[in-house]
PDB file of C-alpha atoms in Angstrom:
ATOM      1  CA  MET V  86      94.924  93.857  97.577  1.00 44.00           C
ATOM      2  CA  PRO V  87      98.107  95.749  96.625  1.00 44.00           C
ATOM      3  CA  LEU V  88     101.332  94.029  97.655  1.00 44.00           C
ATOM      4  CA  LEU V  89     102.597  96.703 100.002  1.00 40.00           C
ATOM      5  CA  PRO V  90      99.693  99.095 100.637  1.00 41.00           C
ATOM      6  CA  GLN V  91      99.753 102.256 102.635  1.00 39.00           C
ATOM      7  CA  PRO V  92      97.971 101.988 105.998  1.00 38.00           C
ATOM      8  CA  SER V  93      94.221 102.376 105.541  1.00 42.00           C
ATOM      9  CA  PRO V  94      92.851 105.814 106.377  1.00 43.00           C
ATOM     10  CA  PRO V  95      90.372 105.901 109.241  1.00 41.00           C
ATOM     11  CA  ALA V  96      86.772 105.124 108.313  1.00 46.00           C
ATOM     12  CA  PHE V  97      84.578 108.141 107.685  1.00 41.00           C
ATOM     13  CA  ILE V  98      81.448 109.178 105.842  1.00 44.00           C
ATOM     14  CA  ALA V  99      82.286 111.329 102.838  1.00 46.00           C
ATOM     15  CA  PRO V 100      80.462 114.622 102.286  1.00 45.00           C
ATOM     16  CA  ALA V 101      77.610 114.589  99.802  1.00 45.00           C
ATOM     17  CA  PRO V 102      78.833 115.356  96.226  1.00 49.00           C
ATOM     18  CA  ALA V 103      76.870 117.633  93.932  1.00 56.00           C
ATOM     19  CA  ARG V 104      76.766 115.597  90.698  1.00 89.00           C
ATOM     20  CA  TYR V 105      76.236 111.962  89.786  1.00 91.00           C
ATOM     21  CA  ALA V 106      79.770 111.354  88.501  1.00 91.00           C
ATOM     22  CA  GLU V 107      81.230 112.691  91.756  1.00 92.00           C
ATOM     23  CA  ALA V 108      78.719 110.707  93.804  1.00 93.00           C
ATOM     24  CA  GLU V 109      79.536 107.521  91.906  1.00 94.00           C
ATOM     25  CA  THR V 110      83.270 107.959  92.490  1.00 92.00           C
ATOM     26  CA  ALA V 111      82.774 108.712  96.186  1.00 93.00           C
ATOM     27  CA  LEU V 112      80.635 105.612  96.713  1.00 94.00           C
ATOM     28  CA  LEU V 113      83.035 103.292  94.873  1.00 93.00           C
ATOM     29  CA  GLU V 114      86.029 104.660  96.750  1.00 92.00           C
ATOM     30  CA  ALA V 115      84.196 104.152 100.062  1.00 92.00           C
ATOM     31  CA  LEU V 116      83.387 100.583  99.030  1.00 90.00           C
ATOM     32  CA  ASP V 117      87.014  99.972  98.056  1.00 88.00           C
ATOM     33  CA  TRP V 118      88.306 101.190 101.431  1.00 87.00           C
ATOM     34  CA  GLY V 119      85.579  99.530 103.473  1.00 88.00           C
ATOM     35  CA  TRP V 120      84.116 102.835 104.627  1.00 90.00           C
ATOM     36  CA  ALA V 121      80.455 103.550 105.260  1.00 90.00           C
ATOM     37  CA  GLN V 122      78.542 104.662 102.180  1.00 87.00           C
ATOM     38  CA  PRO V 123      78.720 108.442 101.602  1.00 90.00           C
ATOM     39  CA  ALA V 124      75.930 110.761 102.613  1.00 89.00           C
ATOM     40  CA  ASP V 125      73.001 110.930 100.187  1.00 87.00           C
ATOM     41  CA  PRO V 126      73.930 113.394  97.406  1.00 91.00           C
ATOM     42  CA  ASN V 127      70.304 114.533  96.960  1.00 89.00           C
ATOM     43  CA  LEU V 128      70.377 114.123  93.197  1.00 93.00           C
ATOM     44  CA  LYS V 129      67.290 114.808  91.114  1.00 92.00           C
ATOM     45  CA  GLY V 130      65.553 113.104  88.204  1.00 92.00           C
ATOM     46  CA  PRO V 131      67.194 110.182  86.354  1.00 92.00           C
ATOM     47  CA  ALA V 132      70.501 110.753  88.163  1.00 94.00           C
ATOM     48  CA  ALA V 133      68.803 110.027  91.488  1.00 95.00           C
ATOM     49  CA  LEU V 134      67.520 106.688  90.167  1.00 96.00           C
ATOM     50  CA  ASP V 135      70.941 105.804  88.745  1.00 96.00           C
ATOM     51  CA  TYR V 136      72.485 106.500  92.134  1.00 96.00           C
ATOM     52  CA  ARG V 137      69.901 104.377  93.930  1.00 96.00           C
ATOM     53  CA  TRP V 138      70.768 101.515  91.553  1.00 97.00           C
ATOM     54  CA  LEU V 139      74.447 102.014  92.350  1.00 96.00           C
ATOM     55  CA  GLN V 140      73.659 101.973  96.086  1.00 96.00           C
ATOM     56  CA  ALA V 141      71.658  98.774  95.648  1.00 96.00           C
ATOM     57  CA  ALA V 142      74.609  97.136  93.865  1.00 97.00           C
ATOM     58  CA  ALA V 143      77.020  98.281  96.579  1.00 95.00           C
ATOM     59  CA  SER V 144      74.812  96.747  99.286  1.00 93.00           C
ATOM     60  CA  PHE V 145      74.128  93.580  97.322  1.00 93.00           C
ATOM     61  CA  GLU V 146      75.486  90.373  98.850  1.00 93.00           C
ATOM     62  CA  PRO V 147      75.632  87.531  96.283  1.00 92.00           C
ATOM     63  CA  GLY V 148      73.607  84.584  97.470  1.00 85.00           C
ATOM     64  CA  HIS V 149      71.412  86.766  99.692  1.00 90.00           C
ATOM     65  CA  GLY V 150      68.777  88.369  97.501  1.00 92.00           C
ATOM     66  CA  LEU V 151      69.063  90.711  94.524  1.00 96.00           C
ATOM     67  CA  PRO V 152      69.806  94.433  94.154  1.00 97.00           C
ATOM     68  CA  ALA V 153      66.532  96.369  94.223  1.00 96.00           C
ATOM     69  CA  ASN V 154      65.477  97.861  90.882  1.00 97.00           C
ATOM     70  CA  PRO V 155      64.611 101.570  91.397  1.00 97.00           C
ATOM     71  CA  TYR V 156      63.493 102.234  87.818  1.00 96.00           C
ATOM     72  CA  ALA V 157      59.887 102.443  86.647  1.00 94.00           C
ATOM     73  CA  GLY V 158      60.399 102.039  82.903  1.00 90.00           C
ATOM     74  CA  GLY V 159      62.594 102.629  79.868  1.00 94.00           C
ATOM     75  CA  ALA V 160      66.004 101.274  78.915  1.00 95.00           C
ATOM     76  CA  ALA V 161      67.398 101.562  82.445  1.00 95.00           C
ATOM     77  CA  THR V 162      64.741  99.330  83.961  1.00 96.00           C
ATOM     78  CA  ARG V 163      65.188  96.787  81.164  1.00 97.00           C
ATOM     79  CA  GLU V 164      68.914  96.704  81.938  1.00 97.00           C
ATOM     80  CA  ALA V 165      68.274  96.296  85.672  1.00 97.00           C
ATOM     81  CA  LYS V 166      65.761  93.502  85.058  1.00 97.00           C
ATOM     82  CA  ALA V 167      68.174  91.726  82.729  1.00 97.00           C
ATOM     83  CA  LEU V 168      70.906  91.940  85.350  1.00 97.00           C
ATOM     84  CA  ARG V 169      68.624  90.577  88.063  1.00 97.00           C
ATOM     85  CA  SER V 170      67.577  87.726  85.766  1.00 97.00           C
ATOM     86  CA  LEU V 171      71.211  86.925  85.020  1.00 97.00           C
ATOM     87  CA  LEU V 172      72.094  86.783  88.719  1.00 96.00           C
ATOM     88  CA  GLN V 173      69.517  84.067  89.353  1.00 95.00           C
ATOM     89  CA  ALA V 174      69.714  82.222  86.017  1.00 95.00           C
ATOM     90  CA  PRO V 175      70.529  78.494  85.820  1.00 93.00           C
ATOM     91  CA  PRO V 176      74.214  77.927  84.962  1.00 91.00           C
ATOM     92  CA  GLU V 177      73.459  76.811  81.403  1.00 93.00           C
ATOM     93  CA  GLN V 178      71.717  80.150  80.680  1.00 95.00           C
ATOM     94  CA  VAL V 179      74.405  82.416  82.108  1.00 95.00           C
ATOM     95  CA  PRO V 180      76.682  82.660  79.011  1.00 95.00           C
ATOM     96  CA  ASN V 181      73.914  83.870  76.693  1.00 95.00           C
ATOM     97  CA  ARG V 182      72.439  86.230  79.280  1.00 96.00           C
ATOM     98  CA  LEU V 183      75.888  87.662  79.971  1.00 96.00           C
ATOM     99  CA  LYS V 184      76.491  88.208  76.269  1.00 94.00           C
ATOM    100  CA  ALA V 185      73.160  90.009  75.861  1.00 95.00           C
ATOM    101  CA  LEU V 186      73.478  92.224  78.947  1.00 96.00           C
ATOM    102  CA  THR V 187      73.854  95.980  78.430  1.00 94.00           C
ATOM    103  CA  GLN V 188      75.990  97.908  80.935  1.00 94.00           C
ATOM    104  CA  HIS V 189      75.116 101.559  80.595  1.00 94.00           C
ATOM    105  CA  GLN V 190      74.655 101.996  84.348  1.00 95.00           C
ATOM    106  CA  GLY V 191      77.447 101.891  86.901  1.00 95.00           C
ATOM    107  CA  GLY V 192      75.190  99.929  89.238  1.00 97.00           C
ATOM    108  CA  THR V 193      74.836  97.168  86.655  1.00 97.00           C
ATOM    109  CA  SER V 194      78.598  96.726  86.315  1.00 97.00           C
ATOM    110  CA  LEU V 195      79.146  96.912  90.073  1.00 97.00           C
ATOM    111  CA  ALA V 196      76.560  94.206  90.777  1.00 97.00           C
ATOM    112  CA  LEU V 197      77.999  92.081  87.962  1.00 97.00           C
ATOM    113  CA  TRP V 198      81.490  92.434  89.467  1.00 97.00           C
ATOM    114  CA  ARG V 199      80.418  91.515  92.995  1.00 96.00           C
ATOM    115  CA  TRP V 200      78.384  88.530  91.813  1.00 97.00           C
ATOM    116  CA  GLY V 201      81.043  87.155  89.442  1.00 97.00           C
ATOM    117  CA  GLN V 202      83.862  87.613  91.926  1.00 95.00           C
ATOM    118  CA  ARG V 203      81.974  85.475  94.441  1.00 95.00           C
ATOM    119  CA  ARG V 204      81.185  82.843  91.806  1.00 95.00           C
ATOM    120  CA  VAL V 205      84.867  82.558  90.855  1.00 96.00           C
ATOM    121  CA  GLN V 206      85.874  82.226  94.507  1.00 93.00           C
ATOM    122  CA  GLU V 207      83.329  79.437  94.904  1.00 94.00           C
ATOM    123  CA  GLY V 208      84.723  77.623  91.859  1.00 93.00           C
ATOM    124  CA  ALA V 209      81.395  77.960  90.058  1.00 93.00           C
ATOM    125  CA  PHE V 210      82.760  79.518  86.834  1.00 94.00           C
ATOM    126  CA  PRO V 211      84.600  77.295  84.340  1.00 94.00           C
ATOM    127  CA  PRO V 212      87.500  79.195  82.717  1.00 96.00           C
ATOM    128  CA  PRO V 213      85.645  80.170  79.492  1.00 96.00           C
ATOM    129  CA  LEU V 214      82.798  81.718  81.473  1.00 96.00           C
ATOM    130  CA  ARG V 215      85.188  83.457  83.859  1.00 97.00           C
ATOM    131  CA  ARG V 216      87.011  85.010  80.907  1.00 97.00           C
ATOM    132  CA  ALA V 217      83.747  86.136  79.283  1.00 96.00           C
ATOM    133  CA  TRP V 218      82.702  87.778  82.554  1.00 97.00           C
ATOM    134  CA  GLU V 219      86.096  89.502  82.878  1.00 97.00           C
ATOM    135  CA  ASP V 220      85.902  90.711  79.275  1.00 96.00           C
ATOM    136  CA  ARG V 221      82.524  92.369  79.848  1.00 95.00           C
ATOM    137  CA  LEU V 222      83.949  94.293  82.790  1.00 96.00           C
ATOM    138  CA  LEU V 223      87.200  95.217  81.026  1.00 94.00           C
ATOM    139  CA  VAL V 224      85.219  97.604  78.826  1.00 90.00           C
ATOM    140  CA  ALA V 225      82.636  98.671  81.433  1.00 89.00           C
ATOM    141  CA  ARG V 226      82.243 101.955  83.168  1.00 87.00           C
ATOM    142  CA  PRO V 227      83.189 103.321  85.646  1.00 89.00           C
ATOM    143  CA  GLY V 228      86.966 103.066  85.375  1.00 89.00           C
ATOM    144  CA  ILE V 229      87.540 101.668  88.864  1.00 91.00           C
ATOM    145  CA  LEU V 230      85.597  98.539  87.872  1.00 94.00           C
ATOM    146  CA  ARG V 231      87.702  98.151  84.731  1.00 93.00           C
ATOM    147  CA  GLY V 232      90.705  98.216  87.045  1.00 93.00           C
ATOM    148  CA  TYR V 233      89.242  95.449  89.201  1.00 94.00           C
ATOM    149  CA  ALA V 234      88.529  93.331  86.138  1.00 96.00           C
ATOM    150  CA  LEU V 235      92.015  93.933  84.709  1.00 96.00           C
ATOM    151  CA  ARG V 236      93.654  92.796  87.942  1.00 95.00           C
ATOM    152  CA  HIS V 237      91.400  89.729  88.099  1.00 97.00           C
ATOM    153  CA  ALA V 238      92.001  88.723  84.491  1.00 97.00           C
ATOM    154  CA  LEU V 239      95.780  89.173  84.705  1.00 97.00           C
ATOM    155  CA  CYS V 240      96.088  87.255  87.966  1.00 97.00           C
ATOM    156  CA  TRP V 241      94.228  84.299  86.486  1.00 98.00           C
ATOM    157  CA  ALA V 242      96.188  84.405  83.219  1.00 98.00           C
ATOM    158  CA  LEU V 243      99.379  84.205  85.277  1.00 97.00           C
ATOM    159  CA  ALA V 244      98.072  81.393  87.489  1.00 97.00           C
ATOM    160  CA  GLU V 245      97.104  79.394  84.389  1.00 97.00           C
ATOM    161  CA  GLN V 246     100.314  80.426  82.565  1.00 97.00           C
ATOM    162  CA  ASP V 247      98.145  81.410  79.606  1.00 97.00           C
ATOM    163  CA  GLU V 248     100.151  83.736  77.377  1.00 96.00           C
ATOM    164  CA  ALA V 249      97.401  83.829  74.754  1.00 97.00           C
ATOM    165  CA  ARG V 250      95.036  85.188  77.390  1.00 97.00           C
ATOM    166  CA  LEU V 251      97.619  87.784  78.406  1.00 96.00           C
ATOM    167  CA  ALA V 252      97.816  88.957  74.783  1.00 95.00           C
ATOM    168  CA  ALA V 253      94.018  89.116  74.520  1.00 95.00           C
ATOM    169  CA  ILE V 254      93.798  91.177  77.707  1.00 96.00           C
ATOM    170  CA  ARG V 255      96.403  93.583  76.355  1.00 93.00           C
ATOM    171  CA  VAL V 256      94.312  94.202  73.240  1.00 92.00           C
ATOM    172  CA  ARG V 257      91.017  94.558  75.120  1.00 91.00           C
ATOM    173  CA  ALA V 258      92.305  96.743  77.951  1.00 89.00           C
ATOM    174  CA  GLY V 259      94.157  99.205  75.727  1.00 85.00           C
ATOM    175  CA  GLN V 260      97.100 101.514  76.298  1.00 85.00           C
ATOM    176  CA  ASP V 261      95.929 102.700  79.722  1.00 83.00           C
ATOM    177  CA  ALA V 262      96.703  99.239  81.114  1.00 89.00           C
ATOM    178  CA  ALA V 263     100.168  98.945  79.544  1.00 89.00           C
ATOM    179  CA  GLU V 264     102.158  99.538  82.747  1.00 88.00           C
ATOM    180  CA  THR V 265     100.152  97.005  84.764  1.00 90.00           C
ATOM    181  CA  ILE V 266     100.431  94.399  82.019  1.00 92.00           C
ATOM    182  CA  GLN V 267     104.208  94.892  81.824  1.00 90.00           C
ATOM    183  CA  GLY V 268     104.470  93.800  85.466  1.00 89.00           C
ATOM    184  CA  PHE V 269     102.737  90.543  84.616  1.00 93.00           C
ATOM    185  CA  GLN V 270     104.936  90.067  81.582  1.00 93.00           C
ATOM    186  CA  ARG V 271     107.961  90.199  83.897  1.00 92.00           C
ATOM    187  CA  LEU V 272     106.439  87.452  86.036  1.00 93.00           C
ATOM    188  CA  PHE V 273     105.689  85.313  82.975  1.00 95.00           C
ATOM    189  CA  GLY V 274     109.356  85.707  82.088  1.00 94.00           C
ATOM    190  CA  LEU V 275     110.436  84.339  85.475  1.00 94.00           C
ATOM    191  CA  LEU V 276     108.392  81.136  85.187  1.00 96.00           C
ATOM    192  CA  GLY V 277     110.572  78.109  84.579  1.00 96.00           C
ATOM    193  CA  GLY V 278     113.721  79.884  85.750  1.00 96.00           C
ATOM    194  CA  PRO V 279     115.477  80.810  89.000  1.00 94.00           C
ATOM    195  CA  SER V 280     114.026  83.511  91.204  1.00 91.00           C
ATOM    196  CA  PRO V 281     115.738  86.899  91.429  1.00 87.00           C
ATOM    197  CA  ASP V 282     117.658  87.799  94.578  1.00 89.00           C
ATOM    198  CA  LEU V 283     115.596  89.532  97.251  1.00 91.00           C
ATOM    199  CA  ARG V 284     116.802  91.346 100.367  1.00 92.00           C
ATOM    200  CA  LEU V 285     114.953  89.858 103.334  1.00 95.00           C
ATOM    201  CA  TRP V 286     115.307  90.113 107.102  1.00 96.00           C
ATOM    202  CA  SER V 287     114.899  86.979 109.231  1.00 96.00           C
ATOM    203  CA  LEU V 288     112.213  86.905 111.911  1.00 97.00           C
ATOM    204  CA  PRO V 289     112.512  87.015 114.811  1.00 96.00           C
ATOM    205  CA  GLY V 290     116.299  87.558 114.479  1.00 95.00           C
ATOM    206  CA  LEU V 291     116.129  90.560 112.088  1.00 95.00           C
ATOM    207  CA  ASP V 292     119.299  89.575 110.244  1.00 94.00           C
ATOM    208  CA  TYR V 293     119.351  90.420 106.571  1.00 91.00           C
ATOM    209  CA  ARG V 294     120.608  88.533 103.559  1.00 92.00           C
ATOM    210  CA  ASP V 295     120.254  88.675  99.798  1.00 94.00           C
ATOM    211  CA  VAL V 296     118.692  85.387  98.855  1.00 94.00           C
ATOM    212  CA  ARG V 297     116.861  83.536  96.098  1.00 95.00           C
ATOM    213  CA  LEU V 298     113.553  81.943  97.043  1.00 95.00           C
ATOM    214  CA  ASP V 299     114.957  78.421  96.646  1.00 95.00           C
ATOM    215  CA  GLN V 300     117.530  79.250  99.326  1.00 96.00           C
ATOM    216  CA  LEU V 301     114.816  79.679 101.968  1.00 96.00           C
ATOM    217  CA  GLY V 302     114.537  75.923 102.481  1.00 94.00           C
ATOM    218  CA  ALA V 303     111.010  75.352 101.167  1.00 96.00           C
ATOM    219  CA  SER V 304     109.223  74.597  97.910  1.00 97.00           C
ATOM    220  CA  ARG V 305     106.251  76.876  98.652  1.00 97.00           C
ATOM    221  CA  ILE V 306     106.565  80.609  99.377  1.00 97.00           C
ATOM    222  CA  TRP V 307     103.580  82.358 101.002  1.00 97.00           C
ATOM    223  CA  ILE V 308     103.701  86.173 100.782  1.00 96.00           C
ATOM    224  CA  HIS V 309     101.056  87.878 102.875  1.00 95.00           C
ATOM    225  CA  PRO V 310     100.842  90.492 105.646  1.00 93.00           C
ATOM    226  CA  ALA V 311     100.689  89.446 109.285  1.00 93.00           C
ATOM    227  CA  GLU V 312      97.066  90.273 109.999  1.00 90.00           C
ATOM    228  CA  ALA V 313      95.459  90.702 113.393  1.00 87.00           C
ATOM    229  CA  GLY V 314      94.506  87.500 115.188  1.00 88.00           C
ATOM    230  CA  PRO V 315      96.175  84.094 115.206  1.00 89.00           C
ATOM    231  CA  LEU V 316      99.136  83.614 112.874  1.00 91.00           C
ATOM    232  CA  PRO V 317      98.438  81.391 109.850  1.00 91.00           C
ATOM    233  CA  VAL V 318      99.179  77.680 109.984  1.00 91.00           C
ATOM    234  CA  LEU V 319     101.726  76.895 107.277  1.00 94.00           C
ATOM    235  CA  PRO V 320     101.671  73.492 105.556  1.00 95.00           C
ATOM    236  CA  ALA V 321     104.888  71.480 105.521  1.00 95.00           C
ATOM    237  CA  GLY V 322     107.414  72.807 103.024  1.00 96.00           C
ATOM    238  CA  THR V 323     106.044  76.378 103.147  1.00 97.00           C
ATOM    239  CA  VAL V 324     107.941  79.495 104.216  1.00 97.00           C
ATOM    240  CA  TRP V 325     106.297  82.825 105.015  1.00 97.00           C
ATOM    241  CA  ILE V 326     107.450  86.235 103.766  1.00 96.00           C
ATOM    242  CA  ILE V 327     105.755  89.131 105.562  1.00 96.00           C
ATOM    243  CA  PRO V 328     105.743  92.392 103.578  1.00 94.00           C
ATOM    244  CA  SER V 329     106.040  95.696 105.355  1.00 92.00           C
ATOM    245  CA  PRO V 330     102.723  97.585 105.664  1.00 88.00           C
ATOM    246  CA  SER V 331     104.453 100.783 104.516  1.00 90.00           C
ATOM    247  CA  GLY V 332     107.025  99.346 102.081  1.00 87.00           C
ATOM    248  CA  SER V 333     109.127 102.383 102.920  1.00 84.00           C
ATOM    249  CA  GLN V 334     112.625 100.868 103.014  1.00 87.00           C
ATOM    250  CA  ASP V 335     115.033 101.514 100.144  1.00 86.00           C
ATOM    251  CA  GLU V 336     115.745  98.099  98.611  1.00 83.00           C
ATOM    252  CA  ARG V 337     119.499  98.821  98.673  1.00 83.00           C
ATOM    253  CA  GLU V 338     119.717  99.566 102.399  1.00 87.00           C
ATOM    254  CA  ALA V 339     121.481  97.005 104.600  1.00 88.00           C
ATOM    255  CA  SER V 340     119.957  98.294 107.862  1.00 92.00           C
ATOM    256  CA  LEU V 341     116.345  98.766 108.867  1.00 93.00           C
ATOM    257  CA  THR V 342     115.526 102.387 109.647  1.00 92.00           C
ATOM    258  CA  GLY V 343     112.548 104.521 110.559  1.00 93.00           C
ATOM    259  CA  THR V 344     109.132 103.017 109.972  1.00 93.00           C
ATOM    260  CA  ALA V 345     110.532  99.768 108.581  1.00 93.00           C
ATOM    261  CA  LEU V 346     112.587  99.247 111.748  1.00 95.00           C
ATOM    262  CA  THR V 347     109.531  99.798 113.947  1.00 95.00           C
ATOM    263  CA  GLU V 348     107.511  97.365 111.858  1.00 95.00           C
ATOM    264  CA  GLY V 349     110.262  94.743 111.879  1.00 95.00           C
ATOM    265  CA  GLN V 350     110.713  94.959 115.640  1.00 96.00           C
ATOM    266  CA  ALA V 351     106.980  94.581 116.240  1.00 96.00           C
ATOM    267  CA  LEU V 352     106.852  91.507 114.000  1.00 96.00           C
ATOM    268  CA  ALA V 353     109.918  90.022 115.665  1.00 97.00           C
ATOM    269  CA  GLN V 354     108.326  90.381 119.078  1.00 96.00           C
ATOM    270  CA  ARG V 355     105.097  88.797 117.875  1.00 95.00           C
ATOM    271  CA  LEU V 356     106.784  85.803 116.239  1.00 95.00           C
ATOM    272  CA  ARG V 357     109.199  85.285 119.112  1.00 96.00           C
ATOM    273  CA  ALA V 358     106.264  85.115 121.526  1.00 94.00           C
ATOM    274  CA  THR V 359     104.686  82.305 119.500  1.00 93.00           C
ATOM    275  CA  GLY V 360     107.880  80.424 118.661  1.00 94.00           C
ATOM    276  CA  ARG V 361     107.432  81.089 114.948  1.00 94.00           C
ATOM    277  CA  SER V 362     109.849  82.141 112.217  1.00 95.00           C
ATOM    278  CA  ALA V 363     109.366  84.016 108.951  1.00 97.00           C
ATOM    279  CA  HIS V 364     111.061  86.617 106.745  1.00 97.00           C
ATOM    280  CA  PHE V 365     110.405  90.360 106.623  1.00 96.00           C
ATOM    281  CA  ALA V 366     110.335  92.270 103.318  1.00 94.00           C
ATOM    282  CA  PRO V 367     110.607  96.006 104.091  1.00 93.00           C
ATOM    283  CA  SER V 368     110.763  97.316 100.500  1.00 90.00           C
ATOM    284  CA  SER V 369     107.777  97.468  98.188  1.00 88.00           C
ATOM    285  CA  ARG V 370     109.909  98.481  95.217  1.00 86.00           C
ATOM    286  CA  ALA V 371     111.926  95.265  95.295  1.00 85.00           C
ATOM    287  CA  PHE V 372     108.761  93.228  94.767  1.00 85.00           C
ATOM    288  CA  GLU V 373     107.132  95.599  92.310  1.00 87.00           C
ATOM    289  CA  GLN V 374     110.220  95.410  90.088  1.00 86.00           C
ATOM    290  CA  VAL V 375     109.501  91.728  89.435  1.00 87.00           C
ATOM    291  CA  GLY V 376     105.723  92.188  89.182  1.00 87.00           C
ATOM    292  CA  LEU V 377     104.620  90.883  92.603  1.00 90.00           C
ATOM    293  CA  MET V 378     101.889  93.408  93.347  1.00 86.00           C
ATOM    294  CA  TRP V 379      98.793  91.881  94.971  1.00 91.00           C
ATOM    295  CA  PHE V 380      98.025  89.663  97.936  1.00 89.00           C
ATOM    296  CA  PRO V 381      97.827  86.827  98.596  1.00 94.00           C
ATOM    297  CA  ILE V 382     100.805  85.362  96.715  1.00 96.00           C
ATOM    298  CA  LEU V 383     101.737  81.685  96.625  1.00 97.00           C
ATOM    299  CA  ILE V 384     104.887  80.774  94.691  1.00 97.00           C
ATOM    300  CA  GLU V 385     105.752  77.131  94.077  1.00 97.00           C
ATOM    301  CA  LEU V 386     109.209  75.891  93.112  1.00 97.00           C
ATOM    302  CA  ASP V 387     110.099  72.788  91.122  1.00 97.00           C
ATOM    303  CA  SER V 388     112.734  70.184  92.013  1.00 95.00           C
ATOM    304  CA  ARG V 389     115.498  72.475  90.669  1.00 96.00           C
ATOM    305  CA  GLY V 390     114.302  75.401  92.786  1.00 95.00           C
ATOM    306  CA  TYR V 391     112.933  77.196  89.708  1.00 97.00           C
ATOM    307  CA  LEU V 392     109.592  79.017  89.719  1.00 97.00           C
ATOM    308  CA  SER V 393     106.914  76.589  88.570  1.00 97.00           C
ATOM    309  CA  SER V 394     103.834  78.683  89.389  1.00 97.00           C
ATOM    310  CA  VAL V 395     102.760  82.055  90.775  1.00 97.00           C
ATOM    311  CA  ARG V 396      99.229  82.459  92.093  1.00 97.00           C
ATOM    312  CA  MET V 397      98.574  86.042  93.074  1.00 96.00           C
ATOM    313  CA  GLY V 398      95.764  88.358  94.075  1.00 95.00           C
ATOM    314  CA  ASP V 399      92.355  87.236  92.812  1.00 95.00           C
ATOM    315  CA  ALA V 400      93.827  83.897  91.730  1.00 97.00           C
ATOM    316  CA  GLY V 401      95.731  83.332  94.958  1.00 95.00           C
ATOM    317  CA  PRO V 402      94.520  80.868  97.599  1.00 93.00           C
ATOM    318  CA  ARG V 403      92.864  82.433 100.631  1.00 89.00           C
ATOM    319  CA  GLN V 404      95.040  80.359 102.961  1.00 91.00           C
ATOM    320  CA  PRO V 405      98.662  79.172 102.634  1.00 92.00           C
TER     321      PRO V 405
END
C-alpha cells in the first residue's frame, strides 16, 4: 500500500474493452483497487482462453483450490498445468518447478504472485526461495505484476539490510525501476544513524513540532493509517504516526489548512474520545523524500536513538 494514497475511487464495473491487452489491464486495475471484475470483453479465439485463465488467477484464493485451466492443448495448457502442479507441489519440489515454469500468460504470473505472496506472509518461504520467486516475477509480464514484485523484493531487502540483494534487484529490474530503487537506497543510508527531522502534529492536541523519531519517547515507531473500526493496540514502547489520507499539506507549512486540517480535526476527535494519543503526518512529500513509501511501516531505534531497522510494506508486520 502506498504511504499516503489518494482516497480510493468508488467501486464500479469497468466497461468491456475491445482487445486482450486492454482487458488484461482493466482486470488487473480492478483487482488492485478491490473493484468487481470488469464486464466480459467478449474476446474470440486464443485471446478468449487467455482472458479466462487471467480471470481464474484473479479469483484464485491460495489454499482453497486451484485456478481452472481453460486450455485444451498446446503450449498454453502445458504452462497452466505446470503452474497448477507447482501450486500443490511438496516444498522440496517447489524450487525446481519454479525454475522450470514458463510465464508467457498473464494469468500464470498473476496466480504465481497471489500464491507466493500468501506463502511469504505465512512464513512458508525461506529467504532463498522467496528471492527466486521474486526474481521470476521481476521479469514477468504484465508490467503491473513486475511492479508488485519490485516492491516486495525491495521491502524485504531493506528489512534484512541486504545490500547485495538491493544491487541484484537493480540489475534485474532495469532502468525503469531506478527511481523506486533510489528511495530504498536513501533508507539504507539512514540505517545506523539518526533519523531526519519530521514535521508532525500531536493528537489530539494538534500542536506541531519538528522532531526526530527518537524524540517521540519510544523505541518503536508504527506508521499506518487510522482505519475504520477499533484503534490498534500498541505494545509498550511504541508510538503511532498516522499519515494523512490525502498527503496534501506542504511539508514547510506551520499550520494545517484545507483538507489536511479537516483530516487532523477528525483524527483528534476520534483519539480524544478514546483517550488515546498519536502524531499526525499531513505531508506525503516529507516521507517520500526519505523513502518511506508503503504501509505498514515499523521503525525500531537502538539504545542511541539511531535507526536499527525499517520494516515496510510487504515486509512490514500486519500489526504494531
